[in-house]
Amino acid sequence: MDLVPRVPDSVPVLVAGGGPVGLATAVELAYQGVECLVVEPREQVSWLRPRAKTTSARSMELLRRWGLAQTLRARAPLAVSWSDQAVFVDSLLGREITRIGGCFGLDLAGSDLAAESGQQAPQPLVEEVLREAVGDALLTGWRVTGLREDPDGVTVTIAAQDGTEQEVRAQYVVGCDGPRSVTREAIGARYEGRQDARPNYNIVFRAPGLAERMPHGPAVHYWVLNPEQPGMVGRLDLKETWWCIAQGVREQDADPVRLVRNLAGADIEVEILATDPWTARMLLVDRYASGRVFLAGDAAHQNPPYGGHGFNTGIGDAVNLGWKLAAVLRGWAPEALLGTYERERRPIAADTIETAAANMSTLAPELADPALMGPDEEFERVRPAVAEAVRRTKDREFHSLDLVLGYTYAGSPIVAPGCGERLPHRWLAPGESLYDRLGPAFSLVGDRSAPGADVLVAEARELGVPLRVVDLPGEPLALVRPDQHVAWRAGHPSGALRMALGFS
């Protein structure tokens, strides 16, 4: 009897790990017309470990590119219109200190800055939407246990839960298998960085009636600045399910019910659904690839969650690597193109790690003041100073569009000097984004009759590169990569496409 009928003998790309980054890699490959196999040990996605909760505006633009943005929004427990506020309080049921609006790009709906606003959505929901998009390319109940690379490909050993093993031959492997990555170990890459000394304790809980008792209104985050129990709290849905991070709490000292009640400021009814102790890590691998094996997401970098950059950085990895693998596999780019993946993505991860670490330098314990817990006159005496400290230290955390939308690949060998930025967005008609007109591969944006347009079209035809022309009369030409970043926009276009594909 064949125990593994679903496992192919060979596949163009094997993705180790079916979290959001591995799934996004598979979606990008499918978008580019390349088959892959995603090997993931979890049969089901658990909602008891919500992990990331913010899908950035940039990630939502990429989901829109795949036709999935509205699917995620329609199923998100918290609509984007529900709140864009972070509220700082002495307790959930107590007094408000200050608030910050426009958080995480949640206020960008209809803005020319982006095709999509950010979206609050638990990571399990993101995974479910991506799993559905990946379809039969997802193999659950199996894990990658080893791999052997040679000049012609990679032999990957995978194992089922019952110990059954099978080998799969792949032309390329993408390791999205997280902090304990087998793929990273196999290629001899190692993390460099540091770990924060402060413990944290996540709790998912049900609290009937809590929302109705709170005086602060909707918010994506409630920061409790109680020196006795500082932390963060938020809603997972508009029913009774919540999450919280109790900061400075060790697992051995944790009483989850008491922690939640301390954050609430009252002996509320609490049902604990899950707990998860953790410490923040600021880690970056010394190299992203070895020949035919590449690392992405947490297998390549880890950062503190403050600012909501975690898996969003990995989504950027997936798209950058995915289109390049497709270009090579489909024969319209040289293998040298793959060497630009690390060159482009590693600096972005390094910047993200440092930004998140800076956000972490001032958390609820640092902002808390004992006087906030005193009588009203004491509270009002210190509130302005605490509110100013919040605005001074947390604005960069909640308003980070320069990082989310503004990162560039300037200096990359496959972008022309002065280029590398994301194509500036605008609306062409109600509901129609400029991005909606771009092709899955390269796009030529601007006046089709401008000198040089025919040169690029002819070069694409010669190389066999799919090129969509987006005619915008009167506007200068720009050559846009599959990931919506500008590869060329000035000077004579001869050779621009060859440069953007890594031809020497």
XYZ file of C-alpha atoms in Angstrom:
504
model
C 0.000 0.000 0.000
C 1.331 3.454 -0.951
C 1.414 5.405 2.319
C 2.345 8.722 0.738
C 0.432 9.166 -2.530
C 0.382 12.946 -2.196
C 4.147 13.381 -2.012
C 5.783 14.020 -5.400
C 9.191 12.591 -6.257
C 10.368 15.951 -7.518
C 9.235 19.567 -7.565
C 10.752 22.822 -8.854
C 10.701 24.455 -5.406
C 10.233 22.876 -1.980
C 9.292 25.222 0.853
C 10.160 24.023 4.359
C 7.540 25.405 6.728
C 3.953 26.476 6.132
C 3.633 29.492 8.373
C 2.671 32.834 6.810
C 6.066 33.304 5.111
C 6.261 29.808 3.640
C 2.681 30.066 2.420
C 3.314 33.527 0.970
C 6.309 32.124 -0.904
C 4.086 29.435 -2.393
C 1.395 31.963 -3.339
C 3.978 34.160 -5.066
C 5.396 31.200 -6.970
C 1.917 30.169 -8.094
C 1.209 33.776 -9.103
C 4.293 33.546 -11.295
C 3.283 30.156 -12.720
C 5.729 27.935 -10.802
C 4.794 24.768 -8.922
C 6.061 24.097 -5.424
C 5.512 21.885 -2.394
C 5.080 23.350 1.100
C 5.966 20.896 3.876
C 4.336 21.792 7.200
C 4.044 19.603 10.329
C 0.856 21.247 11.664
C -2.315 19.686 10.332
C -4.451 22.560 11.593
C -3.871 26.195 12.461
C -4.329 26.888 16.179
C -6.222 30.008 17.170
C -4.913 29.742 20.724
C -1.547 31.182 19.663
C -2.511 34.334 17.738
C 1.115 35.578 17.514
C 1.236 38.512 15.074
C -1.900 40.618 14.863
C -0.983 43.422 12.451
C -0.860 42.926 8.697
C 0.903 46.045 7.451
C -0.275 48.281 4.640
C 2.566 46.959 2.485
C 1.647 43.333 3.148
C -1.971 44.178 2.355
C -0.830 45.673 -0.968
C 0.899 42.394 -1.744
C -2.207 40.451 -0.717
C -4.193 42.704 -3.070
C -1.714 41.795 -5.816
C -2.618 38.123 -5.241
C -6.349 38.877 -5.061
C -6.546 38.066 -1.328
C -6.767 41.430 0.453
C -10.542 41.641 0.478
C -10.813 38.000 1.547
C -8.724 38.719 4.620
C -10.627 41.908 5.426
C -14.007 40.212 5.070
C -13.002 37.526 7.557
C -11.053 39.663 10.023
C -12.788 39.793 13.437
C -11.925 43.504 13.748
C -12.885 45.588 10.712
C -10.317 48.180 9.712
C -12.919 50.868 10.454
C -13.346 49.648 14.021
C -10.371 51.538 15.473
C -6.931 52.948 14.697
C -6.281 54.032 18.295
C -3.765 53.030 20.959
C -5.043 54.019 24.394
C -2.811 54.371 27.467
C -4.573 53.793 30.789
C -3.909 53.090 34.449
C -6.136 50.003 34.078
C -8.666 48.694 31.582
C -11.530 49.787 33.795
C -9.750 52.861 35.104
C -8.544 56.246 33.894
C -7.248 57.236 30.481
C -3.812 58.887 30.307
C -3.528 59.616 26.571
C -4.087 58.085 23.162
C -2.405 57.877 19.766
C -4.444 57.715 16.549
C -3.676 56.577 13.028
C -1.807 53.508 14.231
C -0.210 50.906 11.952
C -1.509 52.504 8.749
C -5.060 51.577 9.694
C -6.196 55.047 8.609
C -4.901 54.789 5.027
C -8.139 53.672 3.367
C -8.548 55.826 0.243
C -5.193 57.563 0.742
C -2.911 58.053 -2.247
C -0.051 56.776 -0.079
C -1.062 53.137 -0.409
C -3.359 50.826 -2.296
C -4.410 49.262 1.008
C -4.558 50.277 4.636
C -3.186 48.045 7.350
C -5.437 45.380 8.865
C -5.685 43.951 12.363
C -5.978 40.192 11.848
C -4.653 37.351 14.003
C -1.854 35.394 12.356
C -3.953 32.173 12.301
C -6.482 33.899 10.052
C -3.728 35.071 7.696
C -2.450 31.494 7.565
C -5.910 30.097 6.839
C -6.452 32.513 3.941
C -3.027 31.671 2.511
C -3.544 27.917 3.029
C -6.699 28.085 0.955
C -4.851 29.963 -1.783
C -2.007 27.419 -1.810
C -4.392 24.474 -2.050
C -2.901 21.077 -2.914
C 0.645 22.446 -2.838
C 0.451 22.295 0.978
C 1.528 18.984 2.540
C 0.629 18.903 6.241
C 1.640 16.340 8.835
C 5.185 16.178 7.469
C 8.368 18.045 8.347
C 11.716 18.576 6.657
C 14.371 16.653 8.588
C 17.393 17.105 6.345
C 18.679 18.055 2.924
C 21.640 17.429 0.659
C 22.585 20.011 -1.926
C 24.509 19.311 -5.142
C 25.185 21.353 -8.288
C 21.985 20.193 -9.968
C 19.491 20.389 -7.114
C 18.605 19.485 -3.551
C 17.524 16.139 -2.114
C 15.183 16.810 0.796
C 14.258 14.248 3.439
C 10.796 14.678 4.904
C 9.214 12.669 7.707
C 5.597 11.996 8.624
C 4.294 11.972 12.179
C 4.469 8.160 12.257
C 8.162 8.204 11.332
C 7.699 7.381 7.647
C 10.407 9.073 5.589
C 10.574 10.016 1.931
C 12.984 11.923 -0.254
C 11.871 14.709 -2.586
C 14.092 16.159 -5.255
C 13.868 19.935 -5.721
C 15.684 22.414 -7.917
C 15.544 24.955 -5.094
C 14.592 24.951 -1.405
C 13.254 27.861 0.635
C 13.644 27.473 4.393
C 10.717 29.122 6.172
C 10.966 26.745 9.124
C 11.302 29.312 11.871
C 13.743 29.929 14.723
C 14.744 26.241 15.004
C 15.268 25.961 11.268
C 16.580 22.639 10.001
C 17.281 24.401 6.719
C 19.448 27.048 8.355
C 21.435 24.393 10.177
C 21.855 22.348 6.998
C 23.533 25.198 5.111
C 25.695 26.204 8.061
C 24.176 29.656 8.510
C 23.966 31.032 12.034
C 22.165 33.753 13.904
C 24.039 36.817 15.088
C 22.568 39.207 17.627
C 21.194 39.346 21.119
C 18.279 38.459 23.374
C 16.420 40.819 25.672
C 16.722 39.921 29.338
C 13.134 40.846 30.257
C 10.554 38.032 30.367
C 7.090 38.367 28.870
C 3.966 36.309 29.375
C 1.238 36.119 26.717
C -2.291 35.180 27.723
C -5.337 34.519 25.549
C -8.480 34.723 27.636
C -12.226 35.059 27.544
C -13.756 37.855 29.628
C -17.552 38.053 29.388
C -18.836 41.600 29.750
C -15.430 43.272 29.953
C -15.885 45.356 26.814
C -19.194 46.754 28.039
C -17.604 47.922 31.292
C -14.595 49.654 29.731
C -14.839 53.464 29.500
C -12.154 53.951 26.843
C -13.919 52.952 23.631
C -12.473 50.873 20.778
C -8.700 50.523 20.464
C -6.262 48.164 18.795
C -4.003 48.326 21.875
C -4.631 49.245 25.493
C -1.372 49.971 27.320
C -1.715 49.556 31.080
C 0.802 51.814 32.853
C 0.403 50.337 36.304
C 3.834 49.934 37.964
C 2.522 46.914 39.857
C 1.364 45.199 36.677
C 2.323 46.859 33.384
C 1.337 45.356 30.076
C -0.649 45.483 26.852
C -4.147 44.219 26.129
C -6.194 43.940 22.954
C -9.237 42.273 21.492
C -9.081 39.217 19.268
C -12.714 39.603 18.277
C -15.769 41.662 19.101
C -17.179 38.927 21.281
C -15.333 38.004 24.457
C -11.844 36.884 23.402
C -8.800 38.988 24.330
C -5.013 38.806 24.355
C -2.541 40.407 26.712
C 1.198 40.658 27.272
C 2.208 40.870 30.916
C 5.660 42.433 30.841
C 8.359 41.457 33.315
C 6.576 38.240 34.338
C 8.385 34.894 34.493
C 6.488 31.712 33.715
C 7.225 30.191 37.120
C 5.756 33.257 38.837
C 2.704 33.638 36.625
C -0.867 33.386 37.871
C -2.739 34.054 34.596
C -6.108 34.881 36.159
C -4.552 37.273 38.636
C -2.460 38.905 35.901
C -5.546 39.591 33.783
C -7.467 40.943 36.759
C -4.575 43.216 37.694
C -4.487 44.626 34.172
C -8.250 45.105 34.244
C -8.149 46.745 37.652
C -10.988 44.589 39.008
C -11.865 40.970 39.818
C -13.524 40.346 36.467
C -14.716 36.958 35.237
C -11.820 35.324 33.343
C -11.378 32.061 31.461
C -7.784 31.349 30.453
C -7.547 29.811 26.965
C -3.780 29.719 26.425
C -0.498 31.024 27.808
C 2.861 31.550 26.146
C 6.063 32.759 27.866
C 8.663 34.426 25.622
C 11.620 36.759 25.419
C 12.368 39.155 22.588
C 15.233 38.348 20.230
C 17.163 40.570 17.865
C 18.755 38.036 15.515
C 19.947 38.072 11.902
C 21.617 35.240 10.007
C 25.134 35.732 8.726
C 24.003 34.598 5.275
C 20.668 34.038 3.564
C 21.596 31.352 1.071
C 23.882 28.542 0.011
C 23.697 27.757 -3.668
C 20.194 26.403 -4.173
C 18.904 26.821 -0.609
C 17.493 30.095 0.726
C 16.232 31.309 4.113
C 13.220 33.564 4.711
C 11.147 34.841 7.616
C 12.073 33.798 11.144
C 14.602 31.306 9.806
C 16.599 34.351 8.676
C 15.704 37.073 11.172
C 13.845 37.674 14.420
C 12.797 40.977 15.951
C 10.692 42.156 18.887
C 6.978 42.461 18.078
C 6.739 46.160 18.908
C 5.673 48.036 15.793
C 4.032 45.022 14.165
C 6.873 44.258 11.748
C 7.379 40.529 12.430
C 5.889 38.355 9.722
C 5.393 41.409 7.493
C 9.157 41.487 6.916
C 8.927 37.822 5.963
C 6.160 38.532 3.451
C 8.580 40.951 1.789
C 11.187 38.171 1.715
C 8.707 35.816 0.090
C 7.799 38.154 -2.746
C 11.392 39.248 -3.420
C 12.676 35.671 -3.588
C 9.569 34.226 -5.208
C 9.629 36.347 -8.356
C 13.362 35.785 -8.764
C 13.039 32.006 -8.474
C 10.225 32.117 -11.012
C 12.262 34.253 -13.409
C 15.123 31.760 -13.301
C 12.942 28.653 -13.489
C 10.914 30.043 -16.394
C 14.094 30.817 -18.264
C 13.982 34.590 -18.566
C 16.713 35.403 -16.027
C 20.157 34.000 -15.246
C 20.781 32.145 -12.003
C 22.920 35.091 -10.910
C 19.662 36.970 -10.201
C 19.152 34.808 -7.103
C 22.305 36.252 -5.566
C 20.535 39.603 -5.217
C 17.985 38.200 -2.743
C 20.327 38.485 0.253
C 21.810 41.735 -1.052
C 18.361 43.339 -1.082
C 16.560 41.764 1.859
C 19.219 41.455 4.565
C 19.595 45.249 5.029
C 15.807 45.596 5.330
C 15.756 42.957 8.066
C 18.645 44.667 9.873
C 16.817 48.020 9.818
C 13.607 46.369 11.026
C 15.376 44.636 13.912
C 16.934 47.880 15.105
C 13.663 49.782 14.749
C 11.752 47.152 16.742
C 14.510 47.080 19.375
C 14.271 50.856 19.703
C 10.500 50.543 20.126
C 11.105 47.966 22.861
C 13.437 50.272 24.795
C 10.408 52.060 26.254
C 7.513 49.813 27.218
C 4.760 50.003 29.792
C 7.130 49.413 32.759
C 9.283 52.372 31.709
C 6.276 54.654 31.159
C 4.491 53.755 34.376
C 4.548 56.186 37.291
C 3.422 55.226 40.815
C 1.508 58.490 41.067
C -0.797 57.305 38.281
C -2.256 54.853 40.761
C -2.988 57.525 43.372
C -6.057 59.704 43.902
C -7.340 61.878 41.074
C -5.294 64.931 42.041
C -2.067 62.919 41.976
C -3.082 61.268 38.704
C -3.770 64.631 37.064
C -0.504 66.052 38.353
C 1.647 63.472 36.558
C -0.606 62.676 33.615
C 0.702 65.464 31.296
C 4.309 64.392 31.770
C 3.486 60.728 31.187
C 1.392 61.610 28.133
C 4.307 63.590 26.696
C 6.667 60.661 27.335
C 4.228 58.371 25.514
C 4.047 60.654 22.495
C 7.809 61.179 22.426
C 8.747 57.490 22.627
C 5.843 55.628 21.026
C 5.018 57.757 17.981
C 7.685 55.960 15.935
C 6.207 52.604 16.930
C 2.670 53.345 15.801
C 3.572 55.582 12.848
C 6.236 53.741 10.868
C 5.209 54.201 7.240
C 8.725 55.326 6.377
C 9.841 51.759 7.112
C 6.677 49.944 6.014
C 6.212 51.728 2.683
C 9.470 53.593 2.264
C 12.188 50.934 2.253
C 14.213 50.793 -0.955
C 16.639 48.534 -2.760
C 18.884 51.457 -3.685
C 22.404 50.234 -4.355
C 21.279 46.820 -5.553
C 23.053 45.706 -8.741
C 19.678 45.126 -10.416
C 18.285 48.640 -9.989
C 19.529 51.744 -11.767
C 21.137 54.551 -9.761
C 18.497 56.626 -7.988
C 15.930 53.807 -8.182
C 14.850 50.876 -6.012
C 11.917 52.454 -4.235
C 8.367 51.155 -4.322
C 6.479 52.655 -7.264
C 4.644 55.716 -5.877
C 0.995 54.824 -5.511
C -2.049 56.687 -6.724
C -5.679 56.050 -7.571
C -6.573 56.120 -11.274
C -10.312 55.904 -10.669
C -12.519 55.178 -7.650
C -11.354 51.813 -6.346
C -8.788 51.370 -9.141
C -5.189 51.513 -7.993
C -2.243 52.089 -10.306
C -0.975 48.803 -8.889
C -4.023 46.994 -10.250
C -2.772 47.648 -13.785
C 0.689 46.201 -13.214
C 1.462 42.733 -14.535
C 2.655 39.773 -12.450
C 6.110 40.101 -14.037
C 7.648 43.357 -15.273
C 5.654 46.451 -16.174
C 6.514 49.491 -18.251
C 4.637 52.434 -16.764
C 4.339 55.808 -18.509
C 3.749 57.289 -21.943
C 3.748 54.427 -24.463
C 4.685 56.852 -27.234
C 7.720 58.221 -25.355
C 11.170 57.658 -26.861
C 12.579 54.452 -25.461
C 9.326 52.581 -24.870
C 9.774 50.528 -28.022
C 13.338 49.715 -26.994
C 12.167 48.141 -23.728
C 9.302 46.297 -25.394
C 11.698 44.851 -27.970
C 14.206 43.881 -25.285
C 11.489 42.057 -23.343
C 10.431 40.198 -26.483
C 14.027 39.202 -27.194
C 14.561 37.866 -23.655
C 11.144 36.211 -23.411
C 10.244 38.357 -20.390
C 6.529 38.989 -19.760
C 6.133 42.788 -19.903
C 2.869 44.638 -19.397
C 2.674 48.187 -20.744
C 0.671 50.573 -18.565
C 0.083 53.586 -20.805
C -0.077 56.871 -18.892
C 0.078 59.578 -21.575
C 2.418 62.440 -20.844
C 4.217 60.699 -17.977
C 7.887 59.613 -17.884
C 8.692 55.950 -18.296
C 9.486 53.645 -15.385
C 10.408 49.973 -15.506
C 8.691 48.289 -12.550
C 9.744 44.916 -11.173
C 7.270 42.168 -10.222
C 7.490 43.294 -6.557
C 6.342 46.827 -7.530
C 9.774 48.387 -6.979
C 11.211 50.675 -9.660
C 14.197 49.195 -11.523
C 14.795 52.031 -14.011
C 13.309 55.420 -14.773
C 15.791 57.745 -16.489
C 18.333 57.832 -19.275
C 18.461 55.626 -22.328
C 16.540 52.369 -21.750
C 18.828 50.132 -23.764
C 19.930 47.289 -21.504
C 17.679 48.385 -18.605
C 15.757 45.122 -18.541
C 18.920 43.045 -18.783
C 20.308 44.960 -15.815
C 17.097 44.422 -13.826
C 17.353 40.661 -14.401
C 20.987 40.297 -13.405
C 22.521 39.710 -16.813
C 26.196 40.656 -16.718
